[in-house]
C-alpha cells in the first residue's frame, strides 16, 4: 500500500523555495517526470510571473513547460490546452506556478503546497484546480480592484520572484547536461 503524504500548505520566503523543491524530489519525482504549468498572461505586469518563469525555464533547456511569454497559459485557453495535452495522461508530475494577491504583510512570499492550485481565485475566476504541486507567488495586496492592482504591480518584484522560482527549480531539478551527466545518464 502506498504511503500517504501529509498535505502541505504553507507560506514561505524565497530562500525556502529550494527546501520545498527538495520535498518534491524526496517524494520520488525526477527532473524528467516534471511538467511546469506556468499560469498567467503577458498583458498584465502582476500576472506575468508564470509566463516569465516558463520562458526562463524554456531558455535554460527545459522542454516540458506549458505557459511562456510567447504562448501564455491563461484563463482564456487553460481548459482547452490542458485537456488537449497528451502529457496530462502520462503519469507526469505537474508543478503549477502562478501569481496571486494576498495580505500586505505577505507580499514577496510564496504559498506552496503538495496539492493543486485554483488559478484565478484571487480575482474571482472559476477555473479547475491544476497541478500536483503548486507555487503561488504573492505579488501584491488583495484590496480594491484586483485587475488594476495586478496591472500596477512592480515589474522589478515580478522579475525578482520569477528568478527565485526558476533558480530553485534549476538547483534541485537540474537538466542531465547541467548535472554533469551524459545523454546516456552516466557521469561525464
GROMACS .gro file of C-alpha atoms in nm:
model
  188
    1UNK     CA    1   0.000   0.000   0.000
    2UNK     CA    2   0.137   0.342  -0.098
    3UNK     CA    3   0.225   0.566   0.195
    4UNK     CA    4   0.008   0.878   0.210
    5UNK     CA    5   0.196   1.205   0.232
    6UNK     CA    6   0.058   1.470   0.466
    7UNK     CA    7  -0.093   1.774   0.297
    8UNK     CA    8   0.148   2.064   0.298
    9UNK     CA    9   0.024   2.418   0.253
   10UNK     CA   10   0.243   2.693   0.389
   11UNK     CA   11   0.372   3.042   0.326
   12UNK     CA   12   0.746   3.073   0.273
   13UNK     CA   13   1.006   3.329   0.160
   14UNK     CA   14   1.226   3.295  -0.149
   15UNK     CA   15   1.526   3.126   0.022
   16UNK     CA   16   1.292   2.846   0.137
   17UNK     CA   17   1.178   2.757  -0.218
   18UNK     CA   18   1.471   2.515  -0.251
   19UNK     CA   19   1.352   2.318   0.052
   20UNK     CA   20   1.004   2.294  -0.098
   21UNK     CA   21   1.157   2.166  -0.425
   22UNK     CA   22   1.364   1.916  -0.225
   23UNK     CA   23   1.045   1.785  -0.062
   24UNK     CA   24   0.909   1.715  -0.412
   25UNK     CA   25   1.233   1.543  -0.510
   26UNK     CA   26   1.232   1.334  -0.191
   27UNK     CA   27   0.885   1.207  -0.282
   28UNK     CA   28   1.047   1.029  -0.579
   29UNK     CA   29   0.992   1.287  -0.855
   30UNK     CA   30   1.280   1.321  -1.103
   31UNK     CA   31   1.352   1.608  -1.342
   32UNK     CA   32   1.223   1.410  -1.640
   33UNK     CA   33   0.896   1.343  -1.452
   34UNK     CA   34   0.810   1.713  -1.422
   35UNK     CA   35   0.585   1.936  -1.629
   36UNK     CA   36   0.570   2.304  -1.537
   37UNK     CA   37   0.232   2.478  -1.571
   38UNK     CA   38   0.330   2.846  -1.574
   39UNK     CA   39   0.000   3.028  -1.548
   40UNK     CA   40  -0.066   3.391  -1.634
   41UNK     CA   41  -0.065   3.643  -1.914
   42UNK     CA   42   0.189   3.870  -2.078
   43UNK     CA   43  -0.069   4.153  -2.080
   44UNK     CA   44  -0.054   4.240  -1.710
   45UNK     CA   45   0.265   4.306  -1.516
   46UNK     CA   46   0.148   4.133  -1.198
   47UNK     CA   47   0.009   3.832  -1.380
   48UNK     CA   48   0.317   3.781  -1.598
   49UNK     CA   49   0.511   3.591  -1.330
   50UNK     CA   50   0.407   3.244  -1.455
   51UNK     CA   51   0.492   3.311  -1.820
   52UNK     CA   52   0.823   3.469  -1.715
   53UNK     CA   53   0.915   3.155  -1.520
   54UNK     CA   54   0.810   2.941  -1.817
   55UNK     CA   55   1.022   3.146  -2.055
   56UNK     CA   56   1.324   3.132  -1.822
   57UNK     CA   57   1.290   2.753  -1.787
   58UNK     CA   58   1.249   2.709  -2.162
   59UNK     CA   59   1.556   2.927  -2.231
   60UNK     CA   60   1.753   2.710  -1.985
   61UNK     CA   61   1.660   2.399  -2.186
   62UNK     CA   62   1.357   2.259  -2.004
   63UNK     CA   63   1.116   2.118  -2.261
   64UNK     CA   64   0.813   2.022  -2.051
   65UNK     CA   65   0.690   2.376  -1.995
   66UNK     CA   66   0.339   2.499  -2.065
   67UNK     CA   67   0.298   2.877  -2.041
   68UNK     CA   68   0.558   3.124  -2.169
   69UNK     CA   69   0.557   3.489  -2.268
   70UNK     CA   70   0.516   3.383  -2.631
   71UNK     CA   71   0.242   3.127  -2.561
   72UNK     CA   72   0.079   3.208  -2.225
   73UNK     CA   73  -0.133   2.960  -2.031
   74UNK     CA   74  -0.415   3.183  -1.908
   75UNK     CA   75  -0.787   3.184  -1.827
   76UNK     CA   76  -0.883   3.219  -2.193
   77UNK     CA   77  -0.708   2.899  -2.307
   78UNK     CA   78  -0.626   2.691  -1.999
   79UNK     CA   79  -0.905   2.433  -2.014
   80UNK     CA   80  -0.855   2.370  -2.387
   81UNK     CA   81  -0.475   2.349  -2.364
   82UNK     CA   82  -0.474   2.118  -2.063
   83UNK     CA   83  -0.738   1.879  -2.195
   84UNK     CA   84  -0.564   1.852  -2.532
   85UNK     CA   85  -0.223   1.787  -2.373
   86UNK     CA   86  -0.107   1.423  -2.406
   87UNK     CA   87   0.120   1.473  -2.104
   88UNK     CA   88  -0.188   1.501  -1.882
   89UNK     CA   89  -0.234   1.124  -1.913
   90UNK     CA   90   0.134   1.030  -1.898
   91UNK     CA   91   0.193   0.982  -1.527
   92UNK     CA   92   0.396   1.304  -1.509
   93UNK     CA   93   0.402   1.529  -1.203
   94UNK     CA   94   0.284   1.886  -1.254
   95UNK     CA   95   0.405   2.195  -1.071
   96UNK     CA   96   0.159   2.482  -1.115
   97UNK     CA   97   0.312   2.829  -1.084
   98UNK     CA   98   0.101   3.145  -1.071
   99UNK     CA   99   0.090   3.494  -0.925
  100UNK     CA  100  -0.170   3.584  -0.665
  101UNK     CA  101  -0.276   3.866  -0.438
  102UNK     CA  102  -0.264   3.844  -0.060
  103UNK     CA  103  -0.222   4.038   0.262
  104UNK     CA  104   0.021   4.330   0.255
  105UNK     CA  105   0.244   4.151   0.508
  106UNK     CA  106   0.271   3.851   0.271
  107UNK     CA  107   0.391   4.036  -0.042
  108UNK     CA  108   0.703   3.866  -0.191
  109UNK     CA  109   0.615   3.543  -0.009
  110UNK     CA  110   0.506   3.218  -0.171
  111UNK     CA  111   0.213   2.995  -0.083
  112UNK     CA  112   0.338   2.642  -0.160
  113UNK     CA  113   0.155   2.313  -0.145
  114UNK     CA  114   0.171   1.949  -0.244
  115UNK     CA  115  -0.184   1.997  -0.369
  116UNK     CA  116  -0.335   2.156  -0.682
  117UNK     CA  117  -0.392   2.530  -0.704
  118UNK     CA  118  -0.704   2.712  -0.813
  119UNK     CA  119  -0.577   2.963  -1.070
  120UNK     CA  120  -0.754   3.297  -1.089
  121UNK     CA  121  -0.919   3.254  -0.749
  122UNK     CA  122  -0.783   3.582  -0.608
  123UNK     CA  123  -0.950   3.774  -0.894
  124UNK     CA  124  -1.279   3.582  -0.881
  125UNK     CA  125  -1.217   3.341  -1.172
  126UNK     CA  126  -1.354   2.988  -1.150
  127UNK     CA  127  -1.102   2.757  -1.318
  128UNK     CA  128  -1.037   2.390  -1.243
  129UNK     CA  129  -0.765   2.303  -0.990
  130UNK     CA  130  -0.432   2.221  -1.161
  131UNK     CA  131  -0.102   2.063  -1.061
  132UNK     CA  132   0.019   1.800  -0.821
  133UNK     CA  133   0.224   2.072  -0.652
  134UNK     CA  134   0.173   2.448  -0.651
  135UNK     CA  135   0.362   2.771  -0.603
  136UNK     CA  136   0.152   3.085  -0.573
  137UNK     CA  137   0.369   3.397  -0.565
  138UNK     CA  138   0.207   3.673  -0.360
  139UNK     CA  139   0.290   3.971  -0.581
  140UNK     CA  140   0.069   4.243  -0.432
  141UNK     CA  141  -0.206   4.315  -0.178
  142UNK     CA  142  -0.564   4.199  -0.229
  143UNK     CA  143  -0.763   4.519  -0.184
  144UNK     CA  144  -0.987   4.707  -0.423
  145UNK     CA  145  -0.982   4.644  -0.797
  146UNK     CA  146  -0.772   4.328  -0.836
  147UNK     CA  147  -0.710   4.382  -1.208
  148UNK     CA  148  -0.579   4.736  -1.151
  149UNK     CA  149  -0.360   4.614  -0.864
  150UNK     CA  150  -0.211   4.339  -1.082
  151UNK     CA  151  -0.156   4.586  -1.366
  152UNK     CA  152   0.021   4.829  -1.132
  153UNK     CA  153   0.248   4.569  -0.969
  154UNK     CA  154   0.619   4.637  -0.981
  155UNK     CA  155   0.795   4.466  -1.272
  156UNK     CA  156   1.110   4.451  -1.059
  157UNK     CA  157   0.919   4.249  -0.795
  158UNK     CA  158   0.783   4.012  -1.061
  159UNK     CA  159   1.127   3.960  -1.218
  160UNK     CA  160   1.289   3.900  -0.878
  161UNK     CA  161   1.028   3.644  -0.777
  162UNK     CA  162   1.037   3.471  -1.118
  163UNK     CA  163   1.416   3.437  -1.087
  164UNK     CA  164   1.382   3.293  -0.734
  165UNK     CA  165   1.139   3.027  -0.854
  166UNK     CA  166   1.345   2.943  -1.163
  167UNK     CA  167   1.670   2.921  -0.967
  168UNK     CA  168   1.517   2.688  -0.708
  169UNK     CA  169   1.385   2.459  -0.982
  170UNK     CA  170   1.717   2.453  -1.167
  171UNK     CA  171   1.914   2.387  -0.846
  172UNK     CA  172   1.702   2.092  -0.730
  173UNK     CA  173   1.588   1.956  -1.067
  174UNK     CA  174   1.886   2.017  -1.298
  175UNK     CA  175   1.883   1.901  -1.656
  176UNK     CA  176   2.108   1.599  -1.722
  177UNK     CA  177   2.366   1.805  -1.911
  178UNK     CA  178   2.370   2.063  -1.631
  179UNK     CA  179   2.418   1.789  -1.372
  180UNK     CA  180   2.731   1.659  -1.547
  181UNK     CA  181   2.556   1.359  -1.698
  182UNK     CA  182   2.590   1.230  -2.049
  183UNK     CA  183   2.276   1.168  -2.258
  184UNK     CA  184   2.301   0.802  -2.156
  185UNK     CA  185   2.272   0.902  -1.789
  186UNK     CA  186   2.637   0.832  -1.699
  187UNK     CA  187   2.862   1.078  -1.527
  188UNK     CA  188   3.062   1.282  -1.781
   0.00000   0.00000   0.00000
